[in-house]
Coordinates of C-alpha atoms and ligand atoms in Angstrom, one line a residue:
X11 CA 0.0 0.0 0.0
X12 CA 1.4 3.5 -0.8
X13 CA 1.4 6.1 2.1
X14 CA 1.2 9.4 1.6
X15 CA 3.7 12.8 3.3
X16 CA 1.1 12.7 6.6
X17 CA 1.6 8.5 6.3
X18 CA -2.0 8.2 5.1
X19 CA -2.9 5.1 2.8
X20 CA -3.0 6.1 -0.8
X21 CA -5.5 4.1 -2.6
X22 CA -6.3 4.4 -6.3
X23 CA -4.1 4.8 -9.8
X24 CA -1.0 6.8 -9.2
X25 CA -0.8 8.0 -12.8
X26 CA -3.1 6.9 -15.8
X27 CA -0.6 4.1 -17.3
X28 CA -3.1 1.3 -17.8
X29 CA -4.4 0.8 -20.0
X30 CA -1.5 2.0 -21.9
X31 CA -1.2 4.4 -24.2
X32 CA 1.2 6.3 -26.7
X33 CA 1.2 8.9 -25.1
X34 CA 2.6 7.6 -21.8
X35 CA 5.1 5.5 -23.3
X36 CA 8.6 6.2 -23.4
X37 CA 9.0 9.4 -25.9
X38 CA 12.4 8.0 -27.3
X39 CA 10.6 5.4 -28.5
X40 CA 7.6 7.1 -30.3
X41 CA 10.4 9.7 -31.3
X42 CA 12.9 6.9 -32.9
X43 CA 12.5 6.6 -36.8
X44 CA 13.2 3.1 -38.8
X45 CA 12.2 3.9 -42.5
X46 CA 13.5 0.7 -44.2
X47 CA 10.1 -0.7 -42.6
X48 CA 7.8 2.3 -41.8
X49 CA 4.3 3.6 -43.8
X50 CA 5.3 2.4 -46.8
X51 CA 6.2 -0.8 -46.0
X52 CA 3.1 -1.2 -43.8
X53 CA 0.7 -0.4 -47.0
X54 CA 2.9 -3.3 -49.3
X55 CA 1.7 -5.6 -46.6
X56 CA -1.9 -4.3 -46.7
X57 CA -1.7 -4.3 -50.1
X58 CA -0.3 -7.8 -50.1
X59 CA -3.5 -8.8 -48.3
X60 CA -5.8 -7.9 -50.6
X61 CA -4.0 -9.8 -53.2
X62 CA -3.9 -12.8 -51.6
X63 CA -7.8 -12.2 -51.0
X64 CA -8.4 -12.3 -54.9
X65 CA -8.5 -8.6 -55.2
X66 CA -7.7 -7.4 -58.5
X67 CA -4.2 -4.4 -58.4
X68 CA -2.6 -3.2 -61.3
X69 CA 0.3 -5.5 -60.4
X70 CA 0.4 -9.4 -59.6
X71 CA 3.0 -9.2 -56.6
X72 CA 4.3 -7.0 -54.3
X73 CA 8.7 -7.2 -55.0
X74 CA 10.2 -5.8 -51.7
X75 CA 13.1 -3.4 -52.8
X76 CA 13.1 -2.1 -49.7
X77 CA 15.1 -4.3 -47.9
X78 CA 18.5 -6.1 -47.6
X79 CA 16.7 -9.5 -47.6
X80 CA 18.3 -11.6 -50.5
X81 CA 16.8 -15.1 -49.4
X82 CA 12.9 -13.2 -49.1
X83 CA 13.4 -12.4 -52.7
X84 CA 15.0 -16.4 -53.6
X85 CA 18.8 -16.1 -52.9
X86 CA 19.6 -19.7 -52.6
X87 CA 21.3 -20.3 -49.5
X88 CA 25.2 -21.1 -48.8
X89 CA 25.1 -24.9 -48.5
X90 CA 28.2 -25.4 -46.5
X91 CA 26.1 -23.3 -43.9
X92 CA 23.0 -25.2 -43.7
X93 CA 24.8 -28.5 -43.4
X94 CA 27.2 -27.7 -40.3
X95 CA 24.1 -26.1 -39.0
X96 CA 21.5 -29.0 -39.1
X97 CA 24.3 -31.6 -38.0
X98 CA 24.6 -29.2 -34.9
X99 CA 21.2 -28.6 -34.6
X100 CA 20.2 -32.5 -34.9
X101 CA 23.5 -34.3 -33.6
X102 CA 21.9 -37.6 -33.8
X103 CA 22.8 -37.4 -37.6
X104 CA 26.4 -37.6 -36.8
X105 CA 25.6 -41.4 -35.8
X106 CA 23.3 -42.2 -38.8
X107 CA 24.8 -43.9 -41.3
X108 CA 22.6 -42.9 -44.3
X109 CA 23.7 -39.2 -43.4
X110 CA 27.1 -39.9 -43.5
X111 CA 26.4 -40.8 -47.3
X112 CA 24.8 -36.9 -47.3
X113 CA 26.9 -34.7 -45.3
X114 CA 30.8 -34.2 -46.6
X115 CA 33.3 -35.2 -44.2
X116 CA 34.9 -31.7 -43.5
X117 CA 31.0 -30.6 -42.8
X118 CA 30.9 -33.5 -40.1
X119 CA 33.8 -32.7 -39.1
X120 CA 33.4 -28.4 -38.1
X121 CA 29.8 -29.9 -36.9
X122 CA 31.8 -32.4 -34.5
X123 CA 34.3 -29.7 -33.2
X124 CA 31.9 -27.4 -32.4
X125 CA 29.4 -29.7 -30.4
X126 CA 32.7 -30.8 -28.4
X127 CA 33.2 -27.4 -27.1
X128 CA 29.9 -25.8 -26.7
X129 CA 28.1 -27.5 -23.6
X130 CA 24.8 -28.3 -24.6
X131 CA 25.3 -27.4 -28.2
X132 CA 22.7 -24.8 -29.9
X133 CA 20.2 -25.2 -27.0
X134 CA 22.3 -23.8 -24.6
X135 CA 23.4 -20.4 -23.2
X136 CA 26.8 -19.7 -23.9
X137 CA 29.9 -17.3 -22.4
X138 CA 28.3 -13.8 -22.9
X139 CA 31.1 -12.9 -25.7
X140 CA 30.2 -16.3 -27.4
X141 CA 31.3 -19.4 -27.3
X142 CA 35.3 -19.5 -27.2
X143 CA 35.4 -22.6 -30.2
X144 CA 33.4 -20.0 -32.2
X145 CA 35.1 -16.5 -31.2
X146 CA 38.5 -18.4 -32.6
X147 CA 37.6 -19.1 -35.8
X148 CA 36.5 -15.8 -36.3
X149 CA 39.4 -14.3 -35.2
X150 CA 41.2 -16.9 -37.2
X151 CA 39.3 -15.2 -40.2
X152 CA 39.6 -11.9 -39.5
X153 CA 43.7 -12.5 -38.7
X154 CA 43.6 -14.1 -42.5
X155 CA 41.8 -11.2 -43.7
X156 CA 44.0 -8.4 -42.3
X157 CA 47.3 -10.0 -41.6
X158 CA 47.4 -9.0 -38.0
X159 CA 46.5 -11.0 -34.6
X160 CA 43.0 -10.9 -33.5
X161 CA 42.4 -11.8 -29.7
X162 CA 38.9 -14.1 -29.6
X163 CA 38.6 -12.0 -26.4
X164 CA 37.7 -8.7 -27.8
X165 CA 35.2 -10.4 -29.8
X166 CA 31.6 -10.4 -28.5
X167 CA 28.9 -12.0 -30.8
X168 CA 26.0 -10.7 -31.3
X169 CA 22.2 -11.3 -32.7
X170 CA 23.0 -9.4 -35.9
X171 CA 24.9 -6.4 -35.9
X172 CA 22.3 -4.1 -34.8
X173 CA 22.8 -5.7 -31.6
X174 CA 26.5 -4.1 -31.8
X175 CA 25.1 -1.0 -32.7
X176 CA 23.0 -0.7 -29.7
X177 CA 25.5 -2.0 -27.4
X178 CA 27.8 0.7 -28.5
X179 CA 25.3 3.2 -28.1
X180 CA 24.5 2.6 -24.8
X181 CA 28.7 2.7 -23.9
X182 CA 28.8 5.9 -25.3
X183 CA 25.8 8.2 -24.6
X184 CA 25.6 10.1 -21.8
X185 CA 23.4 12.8 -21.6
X186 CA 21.9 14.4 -24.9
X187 CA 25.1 17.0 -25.0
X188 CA 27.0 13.2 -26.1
X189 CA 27.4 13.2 -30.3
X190 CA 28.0 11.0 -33.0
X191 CA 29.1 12.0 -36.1
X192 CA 26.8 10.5 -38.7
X193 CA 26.5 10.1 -42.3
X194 CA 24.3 12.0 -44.4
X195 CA 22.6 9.8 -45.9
X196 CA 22.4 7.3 -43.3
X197 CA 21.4 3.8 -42.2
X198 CA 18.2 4.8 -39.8
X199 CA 19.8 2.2 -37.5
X200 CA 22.0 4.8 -36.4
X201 CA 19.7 7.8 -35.9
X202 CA 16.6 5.2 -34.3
X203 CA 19.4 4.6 -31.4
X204 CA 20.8 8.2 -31.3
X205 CA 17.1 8.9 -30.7
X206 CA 16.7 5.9 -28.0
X207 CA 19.4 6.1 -26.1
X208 CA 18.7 10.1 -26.4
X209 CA 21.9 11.2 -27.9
X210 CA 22.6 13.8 -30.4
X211 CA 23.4 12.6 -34.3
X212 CA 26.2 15.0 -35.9
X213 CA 25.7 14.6 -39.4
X214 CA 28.4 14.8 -41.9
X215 CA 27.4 14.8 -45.5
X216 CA 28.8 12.7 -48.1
X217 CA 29.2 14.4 -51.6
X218 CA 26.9 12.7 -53.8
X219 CA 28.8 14.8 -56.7
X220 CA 32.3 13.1 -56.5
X221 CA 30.7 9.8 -56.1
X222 CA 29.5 10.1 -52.4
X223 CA 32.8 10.4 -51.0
X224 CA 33.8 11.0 -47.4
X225 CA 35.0 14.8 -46.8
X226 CA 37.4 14.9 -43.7
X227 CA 37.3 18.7 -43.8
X228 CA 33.2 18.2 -43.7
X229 CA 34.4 15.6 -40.3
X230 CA 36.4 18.4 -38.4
X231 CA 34.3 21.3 -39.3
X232 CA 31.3 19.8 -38.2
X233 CA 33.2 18.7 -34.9
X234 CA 34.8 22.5 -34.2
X235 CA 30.8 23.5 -34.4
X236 CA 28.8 21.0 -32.2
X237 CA 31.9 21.1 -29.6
X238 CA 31.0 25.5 -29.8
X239 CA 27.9 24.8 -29.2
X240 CA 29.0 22.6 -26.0
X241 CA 28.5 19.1 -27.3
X242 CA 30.5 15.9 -26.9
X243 CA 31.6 14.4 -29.8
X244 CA 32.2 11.3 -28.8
X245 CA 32.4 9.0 -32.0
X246 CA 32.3 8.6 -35.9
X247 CA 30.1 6.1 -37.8
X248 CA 31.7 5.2 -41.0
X249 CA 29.7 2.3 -43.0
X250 CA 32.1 1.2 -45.5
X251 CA 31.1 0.0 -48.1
X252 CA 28.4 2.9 -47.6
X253 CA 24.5 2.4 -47.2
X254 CA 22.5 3.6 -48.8
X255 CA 24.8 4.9 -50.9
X256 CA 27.3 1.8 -52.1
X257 CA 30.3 3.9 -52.2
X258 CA 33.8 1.9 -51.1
X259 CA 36.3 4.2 -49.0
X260 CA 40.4 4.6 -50.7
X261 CA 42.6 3.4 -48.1
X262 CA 44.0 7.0 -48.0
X263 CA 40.9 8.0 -47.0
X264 CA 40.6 5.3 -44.3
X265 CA 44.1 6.2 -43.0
X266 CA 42.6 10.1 -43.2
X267 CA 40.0 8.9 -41.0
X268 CA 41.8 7.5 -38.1
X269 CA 43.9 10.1 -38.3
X270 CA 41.4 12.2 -37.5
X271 CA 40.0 10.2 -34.7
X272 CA 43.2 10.1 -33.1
X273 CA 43.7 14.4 -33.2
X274 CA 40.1 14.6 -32.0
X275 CA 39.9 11.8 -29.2
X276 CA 36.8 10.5 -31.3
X277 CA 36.2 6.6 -31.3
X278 CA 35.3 5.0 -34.5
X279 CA 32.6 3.0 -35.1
X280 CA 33.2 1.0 -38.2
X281 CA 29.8 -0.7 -39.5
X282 CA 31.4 -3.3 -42.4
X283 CA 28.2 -6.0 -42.7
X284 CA 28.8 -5.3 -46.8
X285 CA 33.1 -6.0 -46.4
X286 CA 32.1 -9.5 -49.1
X287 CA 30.0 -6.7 -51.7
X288 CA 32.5 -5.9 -53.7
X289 CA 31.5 -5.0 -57.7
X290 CA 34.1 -2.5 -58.6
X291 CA 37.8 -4.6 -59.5
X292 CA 39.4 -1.8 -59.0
X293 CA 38.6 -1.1 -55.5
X294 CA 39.2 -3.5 -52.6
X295 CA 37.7 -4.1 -49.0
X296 CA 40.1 -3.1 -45.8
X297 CA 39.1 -3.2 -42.8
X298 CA 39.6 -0.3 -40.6
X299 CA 41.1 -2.9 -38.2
X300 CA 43.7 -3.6 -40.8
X301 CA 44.2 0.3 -40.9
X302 CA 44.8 0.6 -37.7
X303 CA 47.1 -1.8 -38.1
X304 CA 49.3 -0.8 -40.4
X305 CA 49.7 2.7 -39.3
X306 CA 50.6 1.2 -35.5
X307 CA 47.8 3.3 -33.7
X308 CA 47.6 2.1 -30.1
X309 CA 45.2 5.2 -29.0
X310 CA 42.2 5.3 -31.5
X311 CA 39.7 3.0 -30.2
X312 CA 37.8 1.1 -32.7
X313 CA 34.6 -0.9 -32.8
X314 CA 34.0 -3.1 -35.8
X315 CA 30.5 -4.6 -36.8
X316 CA 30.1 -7.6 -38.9
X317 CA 27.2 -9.4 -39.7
X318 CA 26.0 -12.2 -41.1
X319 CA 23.2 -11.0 -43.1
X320 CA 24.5 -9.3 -46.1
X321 CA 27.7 -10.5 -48.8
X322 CA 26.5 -13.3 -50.8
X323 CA 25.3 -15.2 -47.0
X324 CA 22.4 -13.4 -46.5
X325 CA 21.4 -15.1 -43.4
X326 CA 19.4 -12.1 -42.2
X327 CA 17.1 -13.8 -40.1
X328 CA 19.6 -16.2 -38.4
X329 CA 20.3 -13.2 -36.4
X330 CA 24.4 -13.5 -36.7
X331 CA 26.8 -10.6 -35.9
X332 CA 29.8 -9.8 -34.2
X333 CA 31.4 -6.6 -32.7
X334 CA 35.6 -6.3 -32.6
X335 CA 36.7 -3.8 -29.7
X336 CA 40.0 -3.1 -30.6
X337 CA 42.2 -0.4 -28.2
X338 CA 39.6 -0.9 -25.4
X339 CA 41.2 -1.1 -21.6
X340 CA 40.5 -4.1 -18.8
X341 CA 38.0 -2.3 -17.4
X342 CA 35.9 -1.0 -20.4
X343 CA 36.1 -4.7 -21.7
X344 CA 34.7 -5.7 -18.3
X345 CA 31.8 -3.3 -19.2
X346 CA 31.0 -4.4 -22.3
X347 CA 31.3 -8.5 -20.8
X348 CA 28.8 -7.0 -18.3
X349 CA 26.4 -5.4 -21.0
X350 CA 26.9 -8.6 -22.7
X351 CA 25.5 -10.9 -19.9
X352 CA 22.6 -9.0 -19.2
X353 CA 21.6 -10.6 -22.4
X354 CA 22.5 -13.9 -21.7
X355 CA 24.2 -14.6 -25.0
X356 CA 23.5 -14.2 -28.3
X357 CA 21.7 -17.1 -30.2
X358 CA 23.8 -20.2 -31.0
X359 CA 22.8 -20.8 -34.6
X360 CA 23.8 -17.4 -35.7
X361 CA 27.2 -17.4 -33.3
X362 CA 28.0 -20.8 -35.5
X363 CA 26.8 -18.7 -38.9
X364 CA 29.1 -16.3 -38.0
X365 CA 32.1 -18.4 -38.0
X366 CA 31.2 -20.5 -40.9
X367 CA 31.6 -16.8 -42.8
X368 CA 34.8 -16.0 -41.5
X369 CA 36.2 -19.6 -41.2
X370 CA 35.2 -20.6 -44.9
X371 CA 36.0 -24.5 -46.6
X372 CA 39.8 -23.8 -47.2
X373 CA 41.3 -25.4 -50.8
X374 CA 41.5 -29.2 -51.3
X375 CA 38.5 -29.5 -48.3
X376 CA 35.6 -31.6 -49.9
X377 CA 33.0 -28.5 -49.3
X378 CA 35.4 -26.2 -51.3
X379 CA 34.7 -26.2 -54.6
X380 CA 30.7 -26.2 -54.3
X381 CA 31.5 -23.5 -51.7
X382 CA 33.2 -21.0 -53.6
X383 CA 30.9 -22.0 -56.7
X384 CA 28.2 -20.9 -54.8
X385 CA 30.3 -17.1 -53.6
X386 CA 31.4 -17.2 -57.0
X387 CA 28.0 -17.2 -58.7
X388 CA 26.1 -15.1 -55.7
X389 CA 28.6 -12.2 -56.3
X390 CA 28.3 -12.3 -59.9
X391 CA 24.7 -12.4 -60.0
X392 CA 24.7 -9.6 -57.2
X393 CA 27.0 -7.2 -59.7
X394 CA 25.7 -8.6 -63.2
X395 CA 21.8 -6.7 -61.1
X396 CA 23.5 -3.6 -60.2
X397 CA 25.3 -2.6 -63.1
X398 CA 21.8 -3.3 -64.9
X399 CA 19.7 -1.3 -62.3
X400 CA 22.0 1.7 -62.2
X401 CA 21.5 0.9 -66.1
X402 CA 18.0 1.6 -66.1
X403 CA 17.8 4.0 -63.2
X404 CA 20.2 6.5 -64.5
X405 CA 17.6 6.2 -68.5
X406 CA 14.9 7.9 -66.3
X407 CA 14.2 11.6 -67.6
X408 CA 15.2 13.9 -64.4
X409 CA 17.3 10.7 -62.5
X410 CA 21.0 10.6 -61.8
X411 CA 22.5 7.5 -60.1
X412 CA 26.0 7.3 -58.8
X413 CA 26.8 3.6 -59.4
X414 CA 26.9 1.1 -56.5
X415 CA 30.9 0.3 -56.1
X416 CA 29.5 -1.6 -53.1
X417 CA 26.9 -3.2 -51.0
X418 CA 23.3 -4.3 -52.0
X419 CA 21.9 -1.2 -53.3
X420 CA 21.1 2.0 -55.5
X421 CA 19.9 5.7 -54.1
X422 CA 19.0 7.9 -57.8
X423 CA 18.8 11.1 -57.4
X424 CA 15.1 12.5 -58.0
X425 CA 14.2 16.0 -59.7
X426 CA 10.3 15.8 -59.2
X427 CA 8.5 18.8 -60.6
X428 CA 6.8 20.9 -58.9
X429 CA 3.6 19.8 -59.2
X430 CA 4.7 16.6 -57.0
X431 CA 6.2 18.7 -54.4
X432 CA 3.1 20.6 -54.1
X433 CA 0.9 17.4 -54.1
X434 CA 3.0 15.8 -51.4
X435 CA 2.8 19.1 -49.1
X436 CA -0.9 19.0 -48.9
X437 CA -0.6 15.1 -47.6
X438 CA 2.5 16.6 -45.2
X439 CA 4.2 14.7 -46.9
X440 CA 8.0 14.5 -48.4
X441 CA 8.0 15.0 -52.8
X442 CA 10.5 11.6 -51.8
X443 CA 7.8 9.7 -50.1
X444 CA 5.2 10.7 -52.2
X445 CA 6.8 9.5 -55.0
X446 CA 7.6 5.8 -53.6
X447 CA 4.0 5.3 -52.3
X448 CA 2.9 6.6 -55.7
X449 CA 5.3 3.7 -57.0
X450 CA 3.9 1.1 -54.5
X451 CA 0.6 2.1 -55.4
X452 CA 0.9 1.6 -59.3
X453 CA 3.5 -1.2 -59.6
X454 CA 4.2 -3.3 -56.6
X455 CA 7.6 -2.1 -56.1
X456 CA 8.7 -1.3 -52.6
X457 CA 11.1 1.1 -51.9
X458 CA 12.6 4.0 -49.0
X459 CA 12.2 7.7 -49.7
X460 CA 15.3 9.4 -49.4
X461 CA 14.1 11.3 -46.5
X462 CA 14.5 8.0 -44.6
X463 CA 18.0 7.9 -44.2
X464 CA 17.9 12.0 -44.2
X465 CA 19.8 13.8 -47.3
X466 CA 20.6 17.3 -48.1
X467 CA 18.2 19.9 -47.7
X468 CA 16.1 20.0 -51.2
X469 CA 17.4 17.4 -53.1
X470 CA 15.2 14.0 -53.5
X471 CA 16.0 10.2 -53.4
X472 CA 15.0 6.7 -53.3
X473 CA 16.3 3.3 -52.2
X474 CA 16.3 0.3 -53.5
X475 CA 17.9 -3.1 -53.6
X476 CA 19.0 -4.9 -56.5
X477 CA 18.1 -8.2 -55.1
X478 CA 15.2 -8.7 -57.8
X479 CA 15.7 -12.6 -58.9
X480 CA 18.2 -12.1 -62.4
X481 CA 14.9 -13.3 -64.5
X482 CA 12.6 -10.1 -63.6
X483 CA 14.9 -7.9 -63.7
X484 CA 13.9 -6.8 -67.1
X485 CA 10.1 -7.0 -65.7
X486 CA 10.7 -4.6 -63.2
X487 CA 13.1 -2.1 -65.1
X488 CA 9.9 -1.9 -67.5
X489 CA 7.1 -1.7 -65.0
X490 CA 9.7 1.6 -62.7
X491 CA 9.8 3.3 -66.2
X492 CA 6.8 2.8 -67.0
X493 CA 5.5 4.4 -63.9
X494 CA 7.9 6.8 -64.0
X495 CA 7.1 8.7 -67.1
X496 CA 3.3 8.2 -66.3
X497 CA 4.5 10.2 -62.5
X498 CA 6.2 13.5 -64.5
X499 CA 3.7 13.1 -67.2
X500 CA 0.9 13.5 -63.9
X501 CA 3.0 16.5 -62.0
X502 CA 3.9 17.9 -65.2
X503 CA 7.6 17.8 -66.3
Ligands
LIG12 C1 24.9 -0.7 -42.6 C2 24.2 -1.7 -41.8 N1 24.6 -2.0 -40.5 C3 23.9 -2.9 -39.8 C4 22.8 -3.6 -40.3 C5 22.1 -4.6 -39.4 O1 22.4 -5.9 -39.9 P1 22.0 -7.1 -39.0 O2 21.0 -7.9 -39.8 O3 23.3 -7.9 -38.8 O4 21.4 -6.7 -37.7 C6 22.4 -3.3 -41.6 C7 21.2 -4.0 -42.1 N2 20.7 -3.6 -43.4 C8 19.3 -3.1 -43.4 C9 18.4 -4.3 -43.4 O5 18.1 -4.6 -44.8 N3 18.3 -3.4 -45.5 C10 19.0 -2.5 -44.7 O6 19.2 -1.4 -45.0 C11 23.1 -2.4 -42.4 O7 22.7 -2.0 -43.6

């Protein structure tokens, strides 16, 4: 019973929070913005609905563009994956005979080492970080990869990399003075936790003109301001290869970059879930691990994300991810380990994902060749769609597209007349928006406005994925032109 100053019983609601409502929930929540899945998103599914009730649309299908999702759109799994993971998920195969006439020795094999060392196997908690077996093959991978040590101890796996993104989040905000220095445009991931953990996002925009490059001058000027205006910047977000935007950094400007974090006393967050999308041959992945490296930099502290979800895996929904703390102290470690464990662990199937990507069939294994047949053919397929997207994006009257280097998708630039802009005003509405829910609306296509990962002031843009299946591609290049020239011919030119 509650008591009241003079120690009289209180009896009755305290404050009206049941039943509960938006407006007493937590405003950081209402406030916090995710666009690859917001309105429009919502109406594809509604619209979904009524086709699968037998209502008639001027489309057969709703394609979702608007999402890095390759196995929702048909991506055929990595097989190497699914084997180790049913063997550990159904270790009673292991003894069955007939399955030994299924599974390849080297996948029985990684199946059998891992069960060995994970107590309980995939139905079990595990350390916090992940289990140990697991965190050493990926640092074996990522040692491979850069050429430098990797200690399984600063590795904590996670469900996805989001989960990383949070967690670093939550380390490094504050008080809403606390700043990150974010790109413009952005993955919403980042600005939905600035606004949830109530920080403040410092954008930095990159120049869509010279190919959405990264301006270190754009970095410290933005810095010198916030810190006049009394803010903390406390880190940089650098997604590289970029989304939405696909661009791949020089290692110049990486080495710019850490350089910078190192005058400022800025920790870098280094979001590389794309490192495997690779389409340009003349540019290559390094990690900003590697970078750090190579230049001997003991003082920059670095957070990497991986995750299993993107390259030619695509194991979004496994939920597989890890974070790399690199130049992190005993006690912030501890921190982390203790953020960790309030969790538990992350799940077991995407921990095992996760070092199945980084800890690949090596030559002359009997899962190699079908392995790297699979990459090899993923990755073509992946580049062969977004050379022909940024093909038929950049034939669209008023549309200029800078073409995806990187990653899994395209951002064109938009001129919409005026008429559009008008027309989307009196809805409150962005032109950007206005024009994908048009596009939903006409053709099935599902994409993100522009104004979802923010962008500079007056310009318009879209997202979408080149993830379409290789045999509608054609379908879909027809049906966005289509409605494209139909949108000016509407809103005038
Ligand atoms: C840059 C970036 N970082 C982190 C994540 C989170 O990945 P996990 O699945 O590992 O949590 C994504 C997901 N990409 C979103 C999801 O699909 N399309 C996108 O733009 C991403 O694009």
């Amino acid at each position: 019973m509650v008591a009241n100053g003079a120690g009289d019983p209180v009896k009755g609601p305290q404050s009206s929070c049941s039943p509960l409502g938006v407006d007493n929930i937590n405003p950081k929540v209402t406030n916090a913005q995710y666009a690859v899945r917001g309105e429009i998103v919502i109406r594809a599914k509604e619209l979904e609905d009524k086709l699968h009730n037998g209502e008639k649309l001027p489309f057969d299908k709703i394609l979702y563009c608007n999402i890095g999702n390759p196995q929702q759109l048909g991506q055929h799994p990595v097989t190497f994956y699914r084997q180790v993971l049913a063997l550990c998920d159904y270790p009673e195969l292991l003894e069955n005979e007939q399955a030994k006439a299924i599974f390849p020795p080297d996948v029985i094999a990684r199946a059998k080492k891992y069960l060995a060392a994970i107590p309980g196997g995939t139905g079990a908690y595990s350390d916090s970080r992940g289990a140990m077996v697991l965190r050493k093959d990926i640092a074996k991978g990522i040692e491979e990869r850069d050429g430098y040590p990797c200690d399984p101890d600063n590795l904590f796996l996670t469900d996805g990399a989001s989960q990383g993104v949070h967690a670093m989040m939550r380390m490094l905000l504050r008080d809403e003075n606390d700043a990150i220095l974010t790109p413009i445009p952005q993955y919403p991931l980042y600005s939905a936790t600035l606004t949830m953990y109530g920080g403040m996002l410092l954008p930095y925009y990159l120049h869509e003109e010279t190919g959405w490059s990264l301006d270190i001058n754009e970095l410290r000027s933005q810095t010198y301001k916030a810190r006049s205006e009394g803010k903390n910047v406390r880190a940089l977000v650098v997604i590289n290869p970029g989304n939405p935007t696909g661009q791949i950094l020089s290692y110049e400007n990486q080495v710019d970059v850490v350089k910078f974090c190192k005058e400022e006393g800025i920790v870098l967050l280094a979001d590389e879930v794309y490192q495997a999308n690779i389409y340009r041959p003349d540019k290559t992945f390094t990690s900003f691990k590697k970078v750090l490296c190579d230049l001997k930099e003991t003082e920059v502290t670095v957070a990497s994300m991986m995750s299993i979800s993107k390259g030619f895996y695509g194991e979004c929904g496994r939920r597989g991810g890890y974070t790399e703390l690199v130049n992190v102290n005993s006690d912030v470690q501890a921190e982390f380990y203790k953020l960790a464990s309030i969790n538990l662990c992350s799940n077991l199937n995407g921990q095992i994902c996760m070092a199945l990507v980084m800890n690949p069939p090596k030559e002359g294994e009997p899962s190699f060749e079908l392995y790297s047949q699979e990459r090899t053919e993923l990755l073509a397929s992946l580049k062969r769609r977004a050379v022909k997207l940024h093909k038929t994006l950049s034939s669209l009257q008023g549309v200029t597209c800078t073409e995806p280097e990187g990653a899994l998708y395209a951002m064109p630039h938009i001129r919409l007349p005026q008429g559009a802009i008008e027309a989307a005003k009196k809805i409150g509405k962005a032109a950007d928006f206005f024009y994908c829910m048009q596009l939903l609306e006409e053709t099935g296509i599902v994409t993100v406005p522009g104004s979802g990962f923010k962008q500079e002031e007056g310009t318009y843009h879209f997202r979408t994925t080149f993830l379409v299946p290789e045999k509608e591609t054609d379908e879909v290049a027809e049906r966005l032109t289509k409605f494209h020239n139909s949108f000016l011919a509407k809103y005038g030119e």
